[in-house]
Amino acid sequence: MTTGPRRSQRRTEALSRERIVEASVELLDATGESGLTFRALAQRLTTGPGALYHHVAHKDELLGAAVDAVVTAAVTVDPPGAAPLKGSPQDAVRAVATGLFDATEAHPWLAPQLAARLARGHGGTAAPRIFESLGRQVRAMGAPRESWFTVTSALMHYILGAAGQNAANAANARTLGPDASRARFLDAASTAWEGLDPDDYPFTRAVADQMRGHDDREQFLAGVDLVLAGIAASRPAAG
Amino acid sequence: MTTGPRRSQRRTEALSRERIVEASVELLDATGESGLTFRALAQRLTTGPGALYHHVAHKDELLGAAVDAVVTAAVTVDPPGAAPLKGSPQDAVRAVATGLFDATEAHPWLAPQLAARLARGHGGTAAPRIFESLGRQVRAMGAPRESWFTVTSALMHYILGAAGQNAANAANARTLGPDASRARFLDAASTAWEGLDPDDYPFTRAVADQMRGHDDREQFLAGVDLVLAGIAASRPAAG
DNA sequence: ACCTGAACACCGTTCAAGT
DNA sequence: ACCTGAACACCGTTCAAGT
């Protein structure tokens, strides 16, 4: 009673690394980092925990694969011979930054994971992918070759750090309640800063009101532009 | 046979939050992040795991306290009325950056922890401390007030990100063996980059040789200078 | 108030046994 | 080759019982 090759088994679709990673992302989105468990994951895939080990070596690899999947979807590296993007390299950098900013907000677990993995030197494919897509634009901007590594690193670290910071704000805001949450949280955070010891934290207190009512994305892109300005400033005069 | 207040009990020095945090840092340094366990920590302090909960609420708080302790030792925020530092604000920024760079190298667990906590918005006192000490210099550089938040954030994110990256390199290098390890590891990393797909990663490959033989600290400080250049460039002409 | 340490409710991971 | 699911060796955390 086999029905042949087409309409392959639906209900018990064979386990695969791809399906496992996909389910992991869903589970992470739904339950947070602490919710990703081999037992919970197995249940969602209607199998046993041991089965997963036929497709992933250990949990850290699984988390890394989830990070890679999400980052890959967020930042598209153009194919080699593709037509040059319309717009300036600066615009392309902003596009990459925005993609990561959005991914980081959509997947609250992403930023901490990515940050921790970068700091451990386990970028997986996510880190090289981001580095590459930013670096191409740095080159296109005419930065001197010796500065490529430094400049691209600075861009990448700022983008990931600031996007992560924003994601944390967004996640914390969600904690306070669903409505008018953003403004409310920023207000709370800003008030918290204002509550710091005036003797120890004069600068942070002075800056606290800048957090209130400012658009995160705008603030974030302003930082990107700052680094871009640094690149332009240290570039030899065109000629 | 009590000997009075002086020469208080030595062997079984009373448990305290401070002692616990101190022992945690030692344990982290010696055994890495996975080695910090309530049982191992209790054993080191010759007590039971339950006793620790009288001084710390949970493990995350303990780790946070360890991070704070190490960062506090690394970056000294000058007291309020202190004499201005000799040297330019730029030099002061480089000093803070170097302090974090060194701390991050001395405590391999620091960078991942700090990165993850920042990305979760749990800076503890570490984040405000770093932000404050950098921000004061930003202000001293004459950056326009509206840019303080953005500019200081960019500096902080670059410094922590790049210092963490370097720490990861150093830690990985240690893995390969104790001798001539740095050069050897950079060579290996550089070779790994050169092994990337030429179609997908042309930029990263082109930049791979810049990693070889370059001084990490120098590279790191060059990045700091880049951000500083961006600040200077976006500052209104002095007048 | 502080400490003890057994006990609880989990984990990641392994592995004999099945198909 | 792949899957099953019980079992192992841990965890963080709690809590009755002690001092």
Short mmCIF file of C-alpha atoms (C1' of nucleotides) in Angstrom, two decimals:
data_model
loop_
_atom_site.label_atom_id
_atom_site.label_comp_id
_atom_site.label_asym_id
_atom_site.label_seq_id
_atom_site.Cartn_x
_atom_site.Cartn_y
_atom_site.Cartn_z
CA MET A 1 0.00 0.00 0.00
CA THR A 2 2.90 2.31 -0.60
CA THR A 3 1.84 5.33 -2.59
CA GLY A 4 5.09 5.84 -4.40
CA PRO A 5 7.57 8.71 -4.27
CA ARG A 6 5.21 11.67 -4.44
CA ARG A 7 3.31 12.79 -1.36
CA SER A 8 6.08 11.61 0.89
CA GLN A 9 5.18 10.84 4.49
CA ARG A 10 3.62 13.90 6.04
CA ARG A 11 2.80 13.20 9.61
CA THR A 12 6.09 11.79 10.72
CA GLU A 13 8.31 13.73 8.37
CA ALA A 14 11.78 12.31 8.82
CA LEU A 15 13.99 14.02 11.35
CA SER A 16 16.69 16.16 9.83
CA ARG A 17 19.14 18.74 11.04
CA GLU A 18 17.18 21.36 9.18
CA ARG A 19 13.90 20.46 10.84
CA ILE A 20 15.57 20.35 14.22
CA VAL A 21 17.11 23.79 13.81
CA GLU A 22 13.82 25.20 12.59
CA ALA A 23 11.99 23.80 15.60
CA SER A 24 14.72 25.16 17.86
CA VAL A 25 14.20 28.68 16.57
CA GLU A 26 10.47 28.37 17.15
CA LEU A 27 11.01 27.05 20.62
CA LEU A 28 13.50 29.79 21.43
CA ASP A 29 11.13 32.46 20.17
CA ALA A 30 8.27 31.02 22.17
CA THR A 31 9.95 30.12 25.43
CA GLY A 32 13.27 31.91 25.53
CA GLU A 33 16.73 30.52 25.90
CA SER A 34 15.97 28.53 29.02
CA GLY A 35 13.09 26.85 27.20
CA LEU A 36 15.32 25.18 24.66
CA THR A 37 15.71 21.72 26.07
CA PHE A 38 16.41 18.44 24.36
CA ARG A 39 13.37 17.00 26.03
CA ALA A 40 11.06 19.86 25.01
CA LEU A 41 12.51 19.88 21.53
CA ALA A 42 12.07 16.15 21.17
CA GLN A 43 8.48 16.39 22.30
CA ARG A 44 7.77 19.09 19.75
CA LEU A 45 9.23 16.82 17.10
CA THR A 46 7.44 13.78 18.53
CA THR A 47 10.58 11.82 19.13
CA GLY A 48 12.94 11.02 21.97
CA PRO A 49 15.82 13.20 23.16
CA GLY A 50 18.39 10.67 22.05
CA ALA A 51 17.26 10.88 18.44
CA LEU A 52 18.44 14.47 18.19
CA TYR A 53 22.01 13.39 18.74
CA HIS A 54 22.02 11.71 15.36
CA HIS A 55 21.83 15.14 13.77
CA VAL A 56 23.52 17.53 16.17
CA ALA A 57 26.61 16.86 18.21
CA HIS A 58 25.57 18.76 21.32
CA LYS A 59 23.47 21.65 22.54
CA ASP A 60 26.03 24.32 21.84
CA GLU A 61 26.15 23.32 18.20
CA LEU A 62 22.38 23.43 18.06
CA LEU A 63 22.26 26.93 19.48
CA GLY A 64 24.96 28.00 17.06
CA ALA A 65 22.96 26.61 14.16
CA ALA A 66 19.90 28.52 15.34
CA VAL A 67 21.92 31.73 15.49
CA ASP A 68 23.33 31.10 12.03
CA ALA A 69 19.91 30.41 10.57
CA VAL A 70 18.46 33.63 11.90
CA VAL A 71 21.44 35.77 10.94
CA THR A 72 21.57 34.25 7.48
CA ALA A 73 17.94 35.15 6.93
CA ALA A 74 18.60 38.67 8.18
CA VAL A 75 21.67 39.64 6.21
CA THR A 76 21.80 38.65 2.60
CA VAL A 77 25.23 38.67 1.12
CA ASP A 78 24.86 39.39 -2.56
CA PRO A 79 26.07 36.72 -4.92
CA PRO A 80 29.51 37.25 -6.39
CA GLY A 81 28.68 38.70 -9.77
CA ALA A 82 25.56 40.53 -8.71
CA ALA A 83 24.84 43.98 -9.97
CA PRO A 84 26.11 46.63 -7.57
CA LEU A 85 23.48 47.73 -5.11
CA LYS A 86 21.77 50.95 -5.90
CA GLY A 87 22.81 53.59 -3.43
CA SER A 88 26.06 54.35 -1.69
CA PRO A 89 28.14 51.87 0.30
CA GLN A 90 27.04 53.83 3.34
CA ASP A 91 23.45 53.00 2.52
CA ALA A 92 24.38 49.35 2.16
CA VAL A 93 25.99 49.41 5.60
CA ARG A 94 22.84 50.95 7.04
CA ALA A 95 20.80 48.22 5.37
CA VAL A 96 22.88 45.47 6.95
CA ALA A 97 22.73 47.22 10.30
CA THR A 98 18.97 47.59 10.08
CA GLY A 99 18.56 43.94 9.16
CA LEU A 100 20.44 42.90 12.27
CA PHE A 101 18.61 45.43 14.37
CA ASP A 102 15.29 43.96 13.31
CA ALA A 103 16.37 40.35 13.70
CA THR A 104 17.64 41.11 17.13
CA GLU A 105 14.31 42.60 18.11
CA ALA A 106 12.28 39.76 16.62
CA HIS A 107 14.35 37.10 18.39
CA PRO A 108 15.16 38.28 21.91
CA TRP A 109 17.56 35.40 22.46
CA LEU A 110 19.66 36.33 19.44
CA ALA A 111 21.67 39.22 20.79
CA PRO A 112 22.91 37.56 23.99
CA GLN A 113 23.76 34.40 22.09
CA LEU A 114 25.54 36.17 19.30
CA ALA A 115 27.43 38.36 21.74
CA ALA A 116 28.53 35.43 23.85
CA ARG A 117 29.58 33.41 20.81
CA LEU A 118 31.55 36.27 19.34
CA ALA A 119 33.28 36.83 22.64
CA ARG A 120 34.15 33.15 22.71
CA GLY A 121 35.38 33.22 19.15
CA HIS A 122 32.70 30.78 18.02
CA GLY A 123 31.12 32.98 15.43
CA GLY A 124 29.96 30.01 13.41
CA THR A 125 29.08 31.26 9.97
CA ALA A 126 27.20 34.23 11.41
CA ALA A 127 30.28 36.25 12.27
CA PRO A 128 32.11 35.84 8.94
CA ARG A 129 28.89 36.55 7.10
CA ILE A 130 28.35 39.85 8.86
CA PHE A 131 32.01 40.74 8.62
CA GLU A 132 32.06 40.04 4.91
CA SER A 133 28.97 42.03 4.05
CA LEU A 134 30.19 45.02 6.01
CA GLY A 135 33.73 44.72 4.76
CA ARG A 136 32.74 44.87 1.11
CA GLN A 137 31.18 48.24 1.72
CA VAL A 138 34.21 49.44 3.64
CA ARG A 139 36.29 48.58 0.61
CA ALA A 140 33.80 50.30 -1.67
CA MET A 141 34.04 53.41 0.47
CA GLY A 142 37.67 53.66 -0.46
CA ALA A 143 39.13 53.01 2.97
CA PRO A 144 42.87 52.32 2.73
CA ARG A 145 43.62 48.63 2.59
CA GLU A 146 45.60 48.54 5.84
CA SER A 147 42.59 49.84 7.69
CA TRP A 148 40.09 47.29 6.40
CA PHE A 149 40.31 44.91 9.28
CA THR A 150 40.19 47.54 11.99
CA VAL A 151 37.45 49.53 10.37
CA THR A 152 35.22 46.58 9.61
CA SER A 153 35.69 45.25 13.12
CA ALA A 154 34.72 48.58 14.62
CA LEU A 155 31.57 48.68 12.52
CA MET A 156 30.62 45.13 13.38
CA HIS A 157 31.19 45.52 17.10
CA TYR A 158 29.20 48.70 17.27
CA ILE A 159 26.31 47.31 15.27
CA LEU A 160 26.03 44.10 17.25
CA GLY A 161 26.54 45.81 20.59
CA ALA A 162 24.04 48.55 20.02
CA ALA A 163 21.46 46.30 18.36
CA GLY A 164 21.76 43.99 21.34
CA GLN A 165 21.34 46.83 23.76
CA ASN A 166 18.19 47.87 21.99
CA ALA A 167 16.84 44.35 21.98
CA ALA A 168 17.37 44.22 25.73
CA ASN A 169 15.42 47.43 26.11
CA ALA A 170 12.62 46.08 23.97
CA ALA A 171 12.52 42.82 25.90
CA ASN A 172 12.50 44.60 29.23
CA ALA A 173 9.77 46.90 27.99
CA ARG A 174 7.64 43.90 27.12
CA THR A 175 8.06 42.85 30.73
CA LEU A 176 6.30 45.93 32.02
CA GLY A 177 3.20 45.31 29.96
CA PRO A 178 2.09 45.34 26.35
CA ASP A 179 0.71 48.84 26.00
CA ALA A 180 2.60 52.06 25.51
CA SER A 181 5.42 49.94 26.76
CA ARG A 182 8.31 51.43 24.85
CA ALA A 183 7.91 54.97 26.04
CA ARG A 184 7.11 53.77 29.52
CA PHE A 185 10.17 51.62 29.76
CA LEU A 186 12.51 54.22 28.39
CA ASP A 187 11.10 56.55 30.95
CA ALA A 188 11.72 54.02 33.69
CA ALA A 189 15.26 53.33 32.50
CA SER A 190 15.94 57.00 32.23
CA THR A 191 14.61 57.56 35.72
CA ALA A 192 16.79 54.74 36.99
CA TRP A 193 19.83 56.45 35.56
CA GLU A 194 18.79 59.69 37.13
CA GLY A 195 18.69 57.85 40.43
CA LEU A 196 22.41 57.04 40.30
CA ASP A 197 24.71 58.65 42.81
CA PRO A 198 25.33 62.22 41.62
CA ASP A 199 28.88 62.12 42.88
CA ASP A 200 29.83 58.92 41.09
CA TYR A 201 27.77 59.21 37.92
CA PRO A 202 27.43 62.85 36.90
CA PHE A 203 27.81 62.16 33.20
CA THR A 204 25.40 59.25 33.03
CA ARG A 205 22.82 61.30 34.89
CA ALA A 206 23.30 64.24 32.57
CA VAL A 207 22.68 61.99 29.61
CA ALA A 208 19.68 60.22 31.08
CA ASP A 209 17.14 62.55 29.53
CA GLN A 210 18.49 61.76 26.06
CA MET A 211 17.09 58.28 26.45
CA ARG A 212 13.61 59.57 27.05
CA GLY A 213 11.41 59.82 24.01
CA HIS A 214 14.14 59.16 21.49
CA ASP A 215 13.64 56.76 18.66
CA ASP A 216 15.85 53.73 19.17
CA ARG A 217 16.35 53.01 15.51
CA GLU A 218 17.30 56.58 14.82
CA GLN A 219 19.73 56.59 17.71
CA PHE A 220 21.19 53.33 16.49
CA LEU A 221 21.69 54.58 12.95
CA ALA A 222 23.25 57.76 14.26
CA GLY A 223 25.89 55.56 15.86
CA VAL A 224 26.48 53.76 12.58
CA ASP A 225 26.94 57.12 10.91
CA LEU A 226 29.43 58.10 13.58
CA VAL A 227 31.65 55.14 12.78
CA LEU A 228 31.21 55.84 9.08
CA ALA A 229 32.34 59.40 9.75
CA GLY A 230 35.41 58.04 11.47
CA ILE A 231 36.18 55.99 8.40
CA ALA A 232 35.77 58.96 6.11
CA ALA A 233 37.90 61.12 8.37
CA SER A 234 40.79 58.71 8.40
CA ARG A 235 40.63 58.11 4.66
CA PRO A 236 43.30 59.87 2.63
CA ALA A 237 41.90 62.75 0.65
CA ALA A 238 40.42 61.52 -2.60
CA GLY A 239 42.52 62.31 -5.63
CA MET B 1 39.70 31.20 76.52
CA THR B 2 38.37 33.85 74.18
CA THR B 3 41.18 36.10 73.07
CA GLY B 4 39.12 39.22 72.67
CA PRO B 5 38.30 41.22 69.60
CA ARG B 6 41.71 41.29 67.96
CA ARG B 7 42.95 38.31 66.04
CA SER B 8 39.46 37.31 65.03
CA GLN B 9 38.89 33.72 64.02
CA ARG B 10 41.20 32.83 61.15
CA ARG B 11 40.53 29.32 60.01
CA THR B 12 36.79 29.46 59.63
CA GLU B 13 36.49 33.10 58.70
CA ALA B 14 32.78 33.80 58.62
CA LEU B 15 31.08 33.49 55.28
CA SER B 16 30.30 36.79 53.63
CA ARG B 17 29.17 37.96 50.25
CA GLU B 18 32.58 39.45 49.69
CA ARG B 19 34.41 36.22 50.43
CA ILE B 20 32.02 34.30 48.24
CA VAL B 21 32.53 36.63 45.29
CA GLU B 22 36.27 36.54 45.76
CA ALA B 23 36.27 32.75 45.76
CA SER B 24 34.04 32.77 42.69
CA VAL B 25 36.52 34.83 40.74
CA GLU B 26 39.31 32.47 41.72
CA LEU B 27 37.24 29.47 40.75
CA LEU B 28 36.28 31.04 37.44
CA ASP B 29 39.89 31.87 36.66
CA ALA B 30 41.01 28.38 37.54
CA THR B 31 38.27 26.26 36.02
CA GLY B 32 36.35 28.44 33.61
CA GLU B 33 32.71 29.30 33.56
CA SER B 34 31.51 25.73 33.68
CA GLY B 35 33.60 25.18 36.78
CA LEU B 36 31.66 27.66 38.87
CA THR B 37 29.26 25.45 40.75
CA PHE B 38 27.56 25.95 44.07
CA ARG B 39 28.93 22.62 45.18
CA ALA B 40 32.50 23.37 44.10
CA LEU B 41 32.29 26.85 45.54
CA ALA B 42 30.93 25.54 48.83
CA GLN B 43 33.71 23.00 49.03
CA ARG B 44 36.32 25.69 48.45
CA LEU B 45 34.76 27.67 51.27
CA THR B 46 34.38 24.55 53.44
CA THR B 47 30.68 24.84 53.78
CA GLY B 48 27.52 23.45 52.22
CA PRO B 49 25.84 24.70 49.04
CA GLY B 50 22.80 25.87 50.94
CA ALA B 51 24.86 28.27 53.03
CA LEU B 52 25.69 30.38 49.99
CA TYR B 53 22.05 31.27 49.54
CA HIS B 54 22.17 33.33 52.69
CA HIS B 55 24.45 35.77 50.88
CA VAL B 56 23.52 35.55 47.20
CA ALA B 57 20.06 35.17 45.78
CA HIS B 58 20.97 32.90 42.87
CA LYS B 59 23.75 31.98 40.52
CA ASP B 60 23.14 34.75 38.05
CA GLU B 61 23.57 37.33 40.77
CA LEU B 62 26.79 35.66 41.82
CA LEU B 63 28.20 35.77 38.30
CA GLY B 64 27.14 39.38 38.01
CA ALA B 65 28.94 40.21 41.20
CA ALA B 66 32.07 38.51 39.91
CA VAL B 67 31.90 40.54 36.71
CA ASP B 68 31.41 43.74 38.68
CA ALA B 69 34.32 43.00 40.96
CA VAL B 70 36.71 42.43 38.10
CA VAL B 71 35.53 45.40 36.08
CA THR B 72 35.66 47.66 39.11
CA ALA B 73 39.24 46.68 39.70
CA ALA B 74 40.07 47.30 36.04
CA VAL B 75 38.53 50.70 35.47
CA THR B 76 38.93 53.26 38.16
CA VAL B 77 36.49 56.10 37.98
CA ASP B 78 38.18 59.11 39.49
CA PRO B 79 36.57 60.56 42.57
CA PRO B 80 34.35 63.59 42.02
CA GLY B 81 36.68 66.43 42.89
CA ALA B 82 39.85 64.78 41.70
CA ALA B 83 42.46 66.72 39.82
CA PRO B 84 42.02 66.35 36.06
CA LEU B 85 44.06 63.56 34.59
CA LYS B 86 47.25 64.54 32.94
CA GLY B 87 46.99 64.05 29.22
CA SER B 88 44.19 64.49 26.75
CA PRO B 89 40.71 63.00 27.05
CA GLN B 90 41.74 60.76 24.18
CA ASP B 91 44.54 59.39 26.31
CA ALA B 92 42.10 58.79 29.13
CA VAL B 93 39.85 56.84 26.79
CA ARG B 94 42.80 54.75 25.68
CA ALA B 95 43.63 54.10 29.33
CA VAL B 96 40.14 52.83 30.08
CA ALA B 97 40.18 50.74 26.94
CA THR B 98 43.52 49.24 27.82
CA GLY B 99 42.36 48.43 31.32
CA LEU B 100 39.42 46.49 29.96
CA PHE B 101 41.57 44.85 27.33
CA ASP B 102 43.92 43.58 30.01
CA ALA B 103 41.17 42.45 32.37
CA THR B 104 39.53 40.59 29.56
CA GLU B 105 42.74 38.78 28.78
CA ALA B 106 43.46 37.94 32.42
CA HIS B 107 39.97 36.55 33.00
CA PRO B 108 38.88 34.57 29.95
CA TRP B 109 35.34 34.22 31.27
CA LEU B 110 34.89 37.98 31.57
CA ALA B 111 34.24 38.95 27.97
CA PRO B 112 31.52 36.40 27.23
CA GLN B 113 29.82 37.14 30.52
CA LEU B 114 29.99 40.89 30.11
CA ALA B 115 28.79 40.66 26.52
CA ALA B 116 25.86 38.44 27.42
CA ARG B 117 24.87 40.62 30.36
CA LEU B 118 25.04 43.80 28.33
CA ALA B 119 22.94 42.22 25.62
CA ARG B 120 20.42 41.24 28.25
CA GLY B 121 20.46 44.68 29.78
CA HIS B 122 21.82 43.40 33.08
CA GLY B 123 24.89 45.50 33.17
CA GLY B 124 25.02 45.42 36.92
CA THR B 125 27.31 48.19 38.04
CA ALA B 126 29.88 47.26 35.41
CA ALA B 127 28.08 48.80 32.47
CA PRO B 128 27.29 52.17 34.07
CA ARG B 129 30.80 52.34 35.41
CA ILE B 130 32.35 51.91 31.99
CA PHE B 131 29.82 54.18 30.37
CA GLU B 132 30.48 56.90 32.90
CA SER B 133 34.24 56.81 32.66
CA LEU B 134 34.12 56.95 28.86
CA GLY B 135 31.39 59.54 28.78
CA ARG B 136 33.30 62.02 30.89
CA GLN B 137 36.05 62.00 28.33
CA VAL B 138 33.58 62.40 25.50
CA ARG B 139 32.29 65.47 27.22
CA ALA B 140 35.83 66.72 27.78
CA MET B 141 36.53 66.30 24.08
CA GLY B 142 33.91 68.88 23.36
CA ALA B 143 31.40 66.62 21.64
CA PRO B 144 28.05 68.33 21.28
CA ARG B 145 25.69 67.48 24.05
CA GLU B 146 23.07 65.81 21.82
CA SER B 147 25.69 63.35 20.65
CA TRP B 148 26.89 62.26 24.08
CA PHE B 149 24.74 59.18 24.35
CA THR B 150 25.37 57.93 20.84
CA VAL B 151 29.05 58.62 20.89
CA THR B 152 29.69 57.08 24.29
CA SER B 153 27.68 54.02 23.32
CA ALA B 154 29.67 53.58 20.15
CA LEU B 155 32.92 53.78 22.09
CA MET B 156 31.75 51.33 24.72
CA HIS B 157 30.44 48.78 22.26
CA TYR B 158 33.57 48.85 20.18
CA ILE B 159 35.85 48.54 23.18
CA LEU B 160 33.98 45.66 24.76
CA GLY B 161 33.45 43.87 21.48
CA ALA B 162 37.01 44.12 20.29
CA ALA B 163 38.51 43.36 23.70
CA GLY B 164 36.32 40.30 23.86
CA GLN B 165 37.36 39.21 20.43
CA ASN B 166 40.97 39.49 21.43
CA ALA B 167 40.38 37.54 24.61
CA ALA B 168 38.83 34.78 22.56
CA ASN B 169 41.89 34.69 20.33
CA ALA B 170 44.16 34.55 23.34
CA ALA B 171 42.12 31.78 24.94
CA ASN B 172 42.06 29.78 21.74
CA ALA B 173 45.76 30.28 21.31
CA ARG B 174 46.33 28.84 24.78
CA THR B 175 44.48 25.79 23.57
CA LEU B 176 47.04 25.06 20.91
CA GLY B 177 49.89 24.97 23.36
CA PRO B 178 51.85 27.31 25.58
CA ASP B 179 54.78 28.21 23.37
CA ALA B 180 54.91 30.74 20.55
CA SER B 181 51.20 30.31 20.80
CA ARG B 182 50.05 33.73 19.83
CA ALA B 183 51.73 33.89 16.46
CA ARG B 184 50.87 30.31 15.79
CA PHE B 185 47.21 30.80 16.52
CA LEU B 186 46.90 33.97 14.53
CA ASP B 187 48.49 32.11 11.69
CA ALA B 188 45.99 29.31 12.05
CA ALA B 189 43.05 31.70 12.24
CA SER B 190 44.33 33.59 9.28
CA THR B 191 44.74 30.38 7.33
CA ALA B 192 41.20 29.40 8.27
CA TRP B 193 39.91 32.64 6.82
CA GLU B 194 41.89 32.06 3.70
CA GLY B 195 40.15 28.72 3.42
CA LEU B 196 36.72 30.32 3.09
CA ASP B 197 34.88 30.02 -0.19
CA PRO B 198 36.43 32.57 -2.57
CA ASP B 199 33.07 33.25 -4.15
CA ASP B 200 31.24 33.96 -0.91
CA TYR B 201 33.98 35.59 1.13
CA PRO B 202 36.33 37.56 -1.12
CA PHE B 203 36.70 40.43 1.31
CA THR B 204 37.34 38.35 4.39
CA ARG B 205 39.97 36.39 2.48
CA ALA B 206 41.63 39.52 1.27
CA VAL B 207 41.89 40.75 4.82
CA ALA B 208 43.12 37.48 6.29
CA ASP B 209 46.78 38.35 5.99
CA GLN B 210 46.26 41.45 8.09
CA MET B 211 45.64 39.22 11.04
CA ARG B 212 48.96 37.51 10.70
CA GLY B 213 51.74 38.96 12.73
CA HIS B 214 49.91 42.05 13.82
CA ASP B 215 49.96 43.17 17.41
CA ASP B 216 46.54 42.72 18.93
CA ARG B 217 46.80 45.60 21.33
CA GLU B 218 47.93 47.92 18.59
CA GLN B 219 45.10 46.82 16.33
CA PHE B 220 42.67 47.29 19.19
CA LEU B 221 43.85 50.80 19.95
CA ALA B 222 43.71 51.68 16.27
CA GLY B 223 40.02 50.87 16.42
CA VAL B 224 39.58 53.11 19.43
CA ASP B 225 41.29 55.89 17.54
CA LEU B 226 38.95 55.34 14.63
CA VAL B 227 35.91 55.96 16.77
CA LEU B 228 37.64 58.93 18.33
CA ALA B 229 38.25 60.27 14.82
CA GLY B 230 34.55 59.88 14.11
CA ILE B 231 33.78 61.94 17.18
CA ALA B 232 36.20 64.65 16.16
CA ALA B 233 34.84 64.67 12.62
CA SER B 234 31.26 65.12 13.70
CA ARG B 235 32.14 67.81 16.22
CA PRO B 236 31.28 71.33 15.15
CA ALA B 237 34.34 73.35 14.30
CA ALA B 238 35.84 74.78 17.47
CA GLY B 239 35.18 78.47 17.92
"C1'" DA C 1 20.74 34.57 62.22
"C1'" DC C 2 23.34 31.49 60.11
"C1'" DC C 3 24.66 27.01 58.63
"C1'" DT C 4 24.04 21.96 57.19
"C1'" DG C 5 23.30 18.54 53.81
"C1'" DA C 6 19.81 15.55 52.10
"C1'" DA C 7 16.21 15.86 48.76
"C1'" DC C 8 13.70 17.68 44.66
"C1'" DA C 9 13.10 18.71 40.06
"C1'" DC C 10 15.32 19.31 36.64
"C1'" DC C 11 19.40 19.14 32.95
"C1'" DG C 12 22.69 17.24 28.84
"C1'" DT C 13 24.26 13.11 27.26
"C1'" DT C 14 24.90 8.06 26.63
"C1'" DC C 15 23.75 3.58 25.26
"C1'" DA C 16 21.60 -0.96 25.08
"C1'" DA C 17 17.86 -2.42 22.64
"C1'" DG C 18 14.91 -2.24 18.96
"C1'" DT C 19 13.33 -1.30 13.71
"C1'" DA D 1 21.12 3.93 9.64
"C1'" DC D 2 18.08 5.71 12.51
"C1'" DC D 3 15.23 5.87 16.49
"C1'" DT D 4 13.71 4.83 21.45
"C1'" DG D 5 13.63 5.88 26.19
"C1'" DA D 6 15.56 4.47 30.46
"C1'" DA D 7 19.65 5.49 33.02
"C1'" DC D 8 23.76 8.24 34.52
"C1'" DA D 9 26.04 11.98 36.30
"C1'" DC D 10 25.47 15.97 37.08
"C1'" DC D 11 23.03 20.81 38.06
"C1'" DG D 12 20.52 24.98 40.85
"C1'" DT D 13 17.65 25.47 44.56
"C1'" DT D 14 14.86 24.40 48.72
"C1'" DC D 15 14.05 23.29 53.33
"C1'" DA D 16 13.67 20.73 57.66
"C1'" DA D 17 16.77 20.33 61.16
"C1'" DG D 18 20.33 21.90 63.79
"C1'" DT D 19 23.60 25.64 66.34
#
